[in-house]
Coordinates of C-alpha atoms and ligand atoms in Angstrom, one line a residue:
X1 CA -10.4 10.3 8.4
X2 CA -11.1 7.0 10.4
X3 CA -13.7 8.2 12.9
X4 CA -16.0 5.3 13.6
X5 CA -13.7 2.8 14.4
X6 CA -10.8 2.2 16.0
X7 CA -10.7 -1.0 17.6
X8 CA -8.3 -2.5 14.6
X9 CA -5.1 -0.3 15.5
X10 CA -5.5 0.5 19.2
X11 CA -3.4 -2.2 20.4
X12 CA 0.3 -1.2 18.4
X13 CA 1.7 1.7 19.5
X14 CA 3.1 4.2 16.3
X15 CA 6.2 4.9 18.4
X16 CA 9.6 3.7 16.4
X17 CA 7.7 1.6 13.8
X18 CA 8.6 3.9 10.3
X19 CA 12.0 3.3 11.2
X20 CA 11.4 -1.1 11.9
X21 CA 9.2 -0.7 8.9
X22 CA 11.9 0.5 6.3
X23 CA 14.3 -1.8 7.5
X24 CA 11.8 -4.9 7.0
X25 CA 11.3 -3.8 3.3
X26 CA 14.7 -5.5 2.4
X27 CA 15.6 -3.9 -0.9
X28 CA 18.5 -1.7 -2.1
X29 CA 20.8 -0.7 0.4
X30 CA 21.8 3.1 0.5
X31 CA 25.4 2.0 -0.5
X32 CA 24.2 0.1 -3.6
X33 CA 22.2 2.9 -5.0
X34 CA 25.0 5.5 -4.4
X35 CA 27.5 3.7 -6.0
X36 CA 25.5 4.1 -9.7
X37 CA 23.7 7.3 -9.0
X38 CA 24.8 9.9 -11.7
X39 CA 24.7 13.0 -9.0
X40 CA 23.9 13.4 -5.5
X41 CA 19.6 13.9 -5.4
X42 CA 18.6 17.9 -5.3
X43 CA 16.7 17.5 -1.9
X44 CA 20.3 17.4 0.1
X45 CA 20.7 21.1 -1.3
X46 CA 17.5 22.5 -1.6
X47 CA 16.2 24.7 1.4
X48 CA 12.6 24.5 2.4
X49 CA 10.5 27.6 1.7
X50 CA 7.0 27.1 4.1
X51 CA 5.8 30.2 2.9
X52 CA 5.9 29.7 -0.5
X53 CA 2.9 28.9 -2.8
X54 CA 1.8 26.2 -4.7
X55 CA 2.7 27.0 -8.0
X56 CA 0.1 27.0 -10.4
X57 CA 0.4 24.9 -13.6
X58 CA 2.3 22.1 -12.4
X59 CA 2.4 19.1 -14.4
X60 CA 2.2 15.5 -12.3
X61 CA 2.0 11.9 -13.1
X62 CA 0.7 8.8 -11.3
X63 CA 2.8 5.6 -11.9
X64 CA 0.6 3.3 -10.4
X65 CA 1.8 -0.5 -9.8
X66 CA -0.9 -1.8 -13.0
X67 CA -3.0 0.5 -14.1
X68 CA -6.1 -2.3 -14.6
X69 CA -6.4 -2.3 -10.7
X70 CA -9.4 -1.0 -9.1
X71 CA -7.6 -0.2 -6.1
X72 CA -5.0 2.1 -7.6
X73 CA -7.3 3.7 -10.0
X74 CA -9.3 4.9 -7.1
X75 CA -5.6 6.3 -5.9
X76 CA -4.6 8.0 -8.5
X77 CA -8.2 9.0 -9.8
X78 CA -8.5 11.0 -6.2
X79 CA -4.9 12.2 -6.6
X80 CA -6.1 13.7 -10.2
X81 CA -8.8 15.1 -8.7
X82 CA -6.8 17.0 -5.8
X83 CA -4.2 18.4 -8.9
X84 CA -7.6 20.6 -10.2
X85 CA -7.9 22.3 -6.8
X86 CA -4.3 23.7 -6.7
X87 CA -4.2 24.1 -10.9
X88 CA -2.1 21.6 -11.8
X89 CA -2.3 19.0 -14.7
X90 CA -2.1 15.5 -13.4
X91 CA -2.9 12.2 -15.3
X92 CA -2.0 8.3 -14.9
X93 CA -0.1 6.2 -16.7
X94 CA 1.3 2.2 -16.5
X95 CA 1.8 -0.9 -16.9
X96 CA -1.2 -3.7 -17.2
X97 CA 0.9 -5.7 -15.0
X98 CA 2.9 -5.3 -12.1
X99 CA 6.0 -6.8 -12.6
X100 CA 8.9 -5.5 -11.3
X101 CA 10.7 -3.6 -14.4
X102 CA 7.3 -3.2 -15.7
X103 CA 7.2 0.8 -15.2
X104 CA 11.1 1.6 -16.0
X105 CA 10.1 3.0 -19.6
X106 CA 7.1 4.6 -18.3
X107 CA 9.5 6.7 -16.1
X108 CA 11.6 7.3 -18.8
X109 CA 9.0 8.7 -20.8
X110 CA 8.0 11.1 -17.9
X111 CA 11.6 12.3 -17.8
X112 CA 11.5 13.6 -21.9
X113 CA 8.2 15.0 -21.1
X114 CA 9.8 16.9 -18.0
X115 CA 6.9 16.4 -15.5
X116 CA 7.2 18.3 -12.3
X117 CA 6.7 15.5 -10.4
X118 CA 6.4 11.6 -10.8
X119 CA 4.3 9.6 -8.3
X120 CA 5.3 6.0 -8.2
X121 CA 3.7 2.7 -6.5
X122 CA 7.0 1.1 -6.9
X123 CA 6.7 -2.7 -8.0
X124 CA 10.6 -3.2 -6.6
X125 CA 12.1 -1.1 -4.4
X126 CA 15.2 -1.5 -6.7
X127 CA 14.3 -2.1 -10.5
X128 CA 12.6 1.7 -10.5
X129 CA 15.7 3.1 -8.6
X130 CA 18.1 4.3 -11.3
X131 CA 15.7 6.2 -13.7
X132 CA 13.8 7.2 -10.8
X133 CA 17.4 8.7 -9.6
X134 CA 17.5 10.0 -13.3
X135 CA 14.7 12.0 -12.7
X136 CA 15.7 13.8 -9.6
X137 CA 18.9 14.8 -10.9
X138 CA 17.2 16.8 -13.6
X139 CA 15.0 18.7 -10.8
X140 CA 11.6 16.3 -10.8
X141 CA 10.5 15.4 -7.9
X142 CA 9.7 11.7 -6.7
X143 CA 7.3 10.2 -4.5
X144 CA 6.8 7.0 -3.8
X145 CA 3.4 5.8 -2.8
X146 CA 1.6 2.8 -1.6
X147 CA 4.5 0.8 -2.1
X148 CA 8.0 2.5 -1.4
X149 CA 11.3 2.8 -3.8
X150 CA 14.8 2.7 -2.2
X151 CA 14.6 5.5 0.1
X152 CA 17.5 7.2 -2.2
X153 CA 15.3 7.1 -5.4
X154 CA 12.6 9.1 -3.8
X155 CA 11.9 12.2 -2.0
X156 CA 9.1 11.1 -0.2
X157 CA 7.5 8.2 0.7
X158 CA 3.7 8.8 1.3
X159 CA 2.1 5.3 3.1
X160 CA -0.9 5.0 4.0
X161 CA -0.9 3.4 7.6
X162 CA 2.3 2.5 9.9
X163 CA 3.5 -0.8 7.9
X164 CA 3.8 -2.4 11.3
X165 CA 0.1 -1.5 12.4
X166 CA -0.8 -3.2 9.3
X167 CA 1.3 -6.0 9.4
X168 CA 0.5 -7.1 13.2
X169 CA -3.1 -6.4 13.0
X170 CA -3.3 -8.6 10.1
X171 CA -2.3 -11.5 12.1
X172 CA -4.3 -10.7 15.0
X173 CA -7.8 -10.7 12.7
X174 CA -6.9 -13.4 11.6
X175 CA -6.3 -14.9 15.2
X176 CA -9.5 -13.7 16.3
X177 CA -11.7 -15.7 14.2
X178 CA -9.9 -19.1 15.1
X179 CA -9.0 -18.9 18.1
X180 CA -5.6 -18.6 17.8
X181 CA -5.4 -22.2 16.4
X182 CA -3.9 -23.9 13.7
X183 CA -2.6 -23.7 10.1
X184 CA -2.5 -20.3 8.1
X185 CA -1.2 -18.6 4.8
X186 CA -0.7 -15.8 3.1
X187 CA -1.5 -14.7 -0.3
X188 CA 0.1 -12.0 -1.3
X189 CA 0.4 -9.4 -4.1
X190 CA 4.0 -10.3 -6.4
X191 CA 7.3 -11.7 -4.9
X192 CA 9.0 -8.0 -5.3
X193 CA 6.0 -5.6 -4.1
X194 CA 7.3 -3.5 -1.1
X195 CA 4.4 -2.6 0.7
X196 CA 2.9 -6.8 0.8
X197 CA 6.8 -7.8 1.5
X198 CA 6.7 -5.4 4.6
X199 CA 3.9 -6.0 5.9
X200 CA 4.9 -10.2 5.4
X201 CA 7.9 -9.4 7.4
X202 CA 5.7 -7.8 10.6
X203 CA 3.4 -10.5 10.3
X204 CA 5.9 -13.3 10.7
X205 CA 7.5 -11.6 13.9
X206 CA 3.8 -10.6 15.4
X207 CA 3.3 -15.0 14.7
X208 CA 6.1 -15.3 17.2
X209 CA 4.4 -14.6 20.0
X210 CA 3.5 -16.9 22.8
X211 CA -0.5 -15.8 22.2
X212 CA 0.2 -17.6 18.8
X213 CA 2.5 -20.6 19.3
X214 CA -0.4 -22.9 18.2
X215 CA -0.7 -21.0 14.7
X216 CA 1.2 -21.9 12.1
X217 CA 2.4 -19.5 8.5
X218 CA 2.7 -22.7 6.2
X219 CA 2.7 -20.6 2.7
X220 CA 3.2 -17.5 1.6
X221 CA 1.4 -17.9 -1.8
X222 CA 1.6 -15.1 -4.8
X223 CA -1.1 -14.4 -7.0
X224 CA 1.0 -11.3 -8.7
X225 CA -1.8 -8.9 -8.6
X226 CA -3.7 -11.0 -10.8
X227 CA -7.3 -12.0 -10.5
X228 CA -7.4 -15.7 -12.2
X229 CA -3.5 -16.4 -10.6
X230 CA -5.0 -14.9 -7.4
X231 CA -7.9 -17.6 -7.8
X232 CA -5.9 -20.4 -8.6
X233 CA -3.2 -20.1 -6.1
X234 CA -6.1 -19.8 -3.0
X235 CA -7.5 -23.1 -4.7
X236 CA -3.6 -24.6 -4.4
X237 CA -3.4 -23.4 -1.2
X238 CA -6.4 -24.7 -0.2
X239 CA -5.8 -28.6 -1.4
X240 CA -1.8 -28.7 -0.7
X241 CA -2.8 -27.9 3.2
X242 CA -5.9 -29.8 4.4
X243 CA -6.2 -28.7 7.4
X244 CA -5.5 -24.8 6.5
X245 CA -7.8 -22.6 8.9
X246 CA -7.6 -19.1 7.4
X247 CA -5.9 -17.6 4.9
X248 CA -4.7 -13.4 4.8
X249 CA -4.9 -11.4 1.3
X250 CA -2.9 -8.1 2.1
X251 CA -3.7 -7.1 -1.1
X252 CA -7.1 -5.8 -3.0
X253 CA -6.9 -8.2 -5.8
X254 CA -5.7 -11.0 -4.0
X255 CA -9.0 -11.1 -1.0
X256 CA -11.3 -10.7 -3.9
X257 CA -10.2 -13.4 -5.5
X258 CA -9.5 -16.1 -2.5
X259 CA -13.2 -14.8 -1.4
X260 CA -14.7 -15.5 -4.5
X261 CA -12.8 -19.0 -4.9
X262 CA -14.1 -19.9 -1.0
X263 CA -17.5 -18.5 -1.8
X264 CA -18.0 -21.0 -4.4
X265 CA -16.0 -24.4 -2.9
X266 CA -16.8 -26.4 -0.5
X267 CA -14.7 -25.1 2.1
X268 CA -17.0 -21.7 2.9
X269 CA -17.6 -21.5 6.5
X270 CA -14.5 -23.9 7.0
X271 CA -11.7 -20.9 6.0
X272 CA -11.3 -17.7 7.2
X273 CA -10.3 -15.6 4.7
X274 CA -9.2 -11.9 5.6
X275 CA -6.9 -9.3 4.9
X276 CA -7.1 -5.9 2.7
X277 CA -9.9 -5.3 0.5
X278 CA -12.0 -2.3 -1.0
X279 CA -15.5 -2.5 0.6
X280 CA -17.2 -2.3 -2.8
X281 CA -15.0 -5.7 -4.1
X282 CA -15.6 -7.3 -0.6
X283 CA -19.2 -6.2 0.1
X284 CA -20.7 -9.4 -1.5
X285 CA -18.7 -12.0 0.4
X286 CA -19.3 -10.1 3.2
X287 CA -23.2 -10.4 2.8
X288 CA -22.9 -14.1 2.2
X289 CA -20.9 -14.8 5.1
X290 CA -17.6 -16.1 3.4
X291 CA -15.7 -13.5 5.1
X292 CA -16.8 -11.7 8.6
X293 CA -13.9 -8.7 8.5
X294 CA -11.2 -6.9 6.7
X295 CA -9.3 -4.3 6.6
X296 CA -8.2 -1.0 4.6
X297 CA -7.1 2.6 4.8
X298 CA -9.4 5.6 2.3
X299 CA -7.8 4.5 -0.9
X300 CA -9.4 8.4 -2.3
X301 CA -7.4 10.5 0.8
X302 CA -4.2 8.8 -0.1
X303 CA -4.1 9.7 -3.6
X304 CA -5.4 13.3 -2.5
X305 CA -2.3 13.2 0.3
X306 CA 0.1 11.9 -2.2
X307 CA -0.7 14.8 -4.7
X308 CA -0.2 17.7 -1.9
X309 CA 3.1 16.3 -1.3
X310 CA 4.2 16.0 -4.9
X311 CA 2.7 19.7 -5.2
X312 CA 4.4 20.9 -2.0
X313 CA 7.8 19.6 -3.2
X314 CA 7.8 21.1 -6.5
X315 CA 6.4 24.1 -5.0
X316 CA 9.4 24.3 -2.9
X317 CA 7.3 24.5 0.3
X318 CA 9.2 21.1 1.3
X319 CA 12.3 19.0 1.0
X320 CA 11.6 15.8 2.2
X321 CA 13.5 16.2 5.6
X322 CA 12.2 14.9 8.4
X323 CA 10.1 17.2 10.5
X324 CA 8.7 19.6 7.4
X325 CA 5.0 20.4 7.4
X326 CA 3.0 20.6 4.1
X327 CA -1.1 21.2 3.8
X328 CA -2.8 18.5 2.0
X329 CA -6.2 20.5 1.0
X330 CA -9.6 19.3 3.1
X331 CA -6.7 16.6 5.1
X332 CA -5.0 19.2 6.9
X333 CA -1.1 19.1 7.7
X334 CA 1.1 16.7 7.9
X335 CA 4.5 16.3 9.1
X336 CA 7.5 14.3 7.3
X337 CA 8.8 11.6 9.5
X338 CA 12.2 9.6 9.1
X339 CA 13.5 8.9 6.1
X340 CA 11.0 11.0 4.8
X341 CA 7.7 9.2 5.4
X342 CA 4.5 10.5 5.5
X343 CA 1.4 8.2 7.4
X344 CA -2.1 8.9 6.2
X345 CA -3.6 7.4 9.2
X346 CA -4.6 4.0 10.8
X347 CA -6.4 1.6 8.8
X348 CA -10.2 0.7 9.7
X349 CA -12.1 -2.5 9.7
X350 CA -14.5 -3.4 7.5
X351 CA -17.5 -6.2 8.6
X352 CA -21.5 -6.4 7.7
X353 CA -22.3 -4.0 10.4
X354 CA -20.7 -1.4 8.7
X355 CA -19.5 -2.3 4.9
X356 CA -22.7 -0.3 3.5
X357 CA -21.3 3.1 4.7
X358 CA -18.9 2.8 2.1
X359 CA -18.6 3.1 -1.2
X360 CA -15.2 2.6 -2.7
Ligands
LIG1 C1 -3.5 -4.0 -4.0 C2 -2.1 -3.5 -4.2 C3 -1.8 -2.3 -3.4 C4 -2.1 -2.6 -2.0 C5 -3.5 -2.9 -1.8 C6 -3.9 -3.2 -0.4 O1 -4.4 -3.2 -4.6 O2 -1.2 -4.6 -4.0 O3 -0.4 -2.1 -3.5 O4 -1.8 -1.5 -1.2 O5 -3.8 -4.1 -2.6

């Protein structure tokens, strides 16, 4: 998947980090959601079948976290595309925001239309939690993507790098390109998102480190998602701290927005900006030197990954316990870790060298 470069994630080790990850994500507790949950989720009965087929005809939906993202449409446009090879009918549908109870009706509707399976990009880990619940009980299965529900709403949590590979390496970028000195900040997706909120909590205990005690997180800024909020918090940013040195956009939106701000102000070649970004959004700022490197993960293989695992559930192949294996098509096999995480694979770096092999 990631063959040409590696140099971004070699220096965590994957050992024990789905495990730190979930618990950084804050969110519902297991207690919380069992206490309202109108039957006990069909995964702790069901029994795996590995032999079993995917069934033809299944009927799937993408929940994206706003559906006027280009990020998630490449998601969910991929995971659409995957749903043809194994004869199934997938489509997307959401919100035009991402707030957090933004997608509750949408699941609600995809309940009455009895779906097999409902992928979500969760905008809270909690808001989503009882219709998501909802739909389980009545035998549809639920997979959380991109940016995880309550671990008791869903089946399966496909992400698409270790949250603390993504989180740490974010900081060390960052580190990199000023010498490990002075102020930073982050700006971020919205105040709920699970996957941003994560990947916050990693980056704060990575900034404890000695190698970092002359860098300082003064903001954690959030531009919602949004491309002009997005804009205008990196220029607030950006005149509340003088002396900021480099600002990290673990979100799509978010670094297209802070690089396009930078690009055109007077303080390009002064800030580093970095963080996640699509090379297509990204390739332009790269080319004018406003930002040297960034990160990502195939945005196309985890909507593909994340329909095989919807299929393989509702295909009974797989339960969501932890150490099933389900085929994902032309990706191969993968193997359910804890609490019913899947990993796509480590994210890549992005600079000029190599932005114009991609196109995405
Ligand atoms: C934005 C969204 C998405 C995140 C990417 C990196 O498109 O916030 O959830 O995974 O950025």
């Amino acid at each position: 998947m990631f063959t040409s470069s590696r140099r971004f994630t070699s220096a965590v080790a994957m050992v024990g980090l789905v495990s730190l990850g979930l618990a950084a994500c804050g969110g519902t507790t297991k207690e919380s959601v069992s206490s309202q949950a109108p039957a006990a989720p069909e995964q702790s009965s069901a029994t795996a079948n590995p032999n079993a087929p995917l069934k033809e005809g299944l009927k799937i939906a993408f929940l994206p976290k706003q559906i006027n993202n280009p990020y998630e449409t490449i998601v969910d446009k991929a995971g659409i595309e995957a749903a043809a090879e194994y004869k199934g009918t997938a489509k997307e549908v959401g919100p035009s925001d991402a707030s957090a109870s933004s997608q509750v009706s949408y699941i609600n509707t995809l309940i009455q239309q009895q779906q097999d399976a409902i992928l979500i990009a969760a905008n809270d880990a909690n808001a989503v939690c009882g219709p998501l619940k909802q739909a389980m009980t009545k035998g549809i299965k639920v997979v959380s993507y991109d940016s995880d529900a309550s671990k008791d709403c869903r089946n399966l949590f496909i992400n698409q790098a270790s949250s603390e590979e993504v989180g740490r390496s974010e900081v060390k970028m960052l580190a990199d390109m000023i010498d490990h000195k002075g102020e930073i900040a982050v700006l971020s997706a919205t105040a709920n998102a699970t996957n941003q909120n994560t990947w916050i909590e990693f980056m704060k205990d990575e900034l404890t480190k000695p190698e970092y005690k002359d860098m300082k997180l003064v903001k954690v800024a959030y531009g919602d998602d949004d491309d002009q909020k997005s804009f205008q918090e990196t220029q607030g940013l950006l005149q509340a701290y003088p002396d900021l040195k480099g600002i990290i956009a673990p979100t799509t939106v978010g670094i297209a927005a802070a690089a396009r701000y930078v690009s055109g102000s007077k303080y390009k070649g002064k800030i580093v900006v970095t963080g996640l970004g699509t090379p297509n959004q990204m390739r332009e700022f790269v080319k004018n030197g406003t930002v040297e490197k960034f990160a990502l993960w195939n945005p196309k293989d985890l909507g593909y990954l994340a329909s095989y695992a919807a299929a393989s559930l509702a295909s009974g192949q797989i339960t969501g316990a932890e150490g099933e294996k389900f085929k994902a098509g032309k990706l191969g096999e993968f193997t359910i870790g804890k609490d019913g995480e899947v990993i796509l694979g480590p994210p890549f770096t992005f600079d000029a060298q190599n932005i114009d092999d991609f196109d995405y």
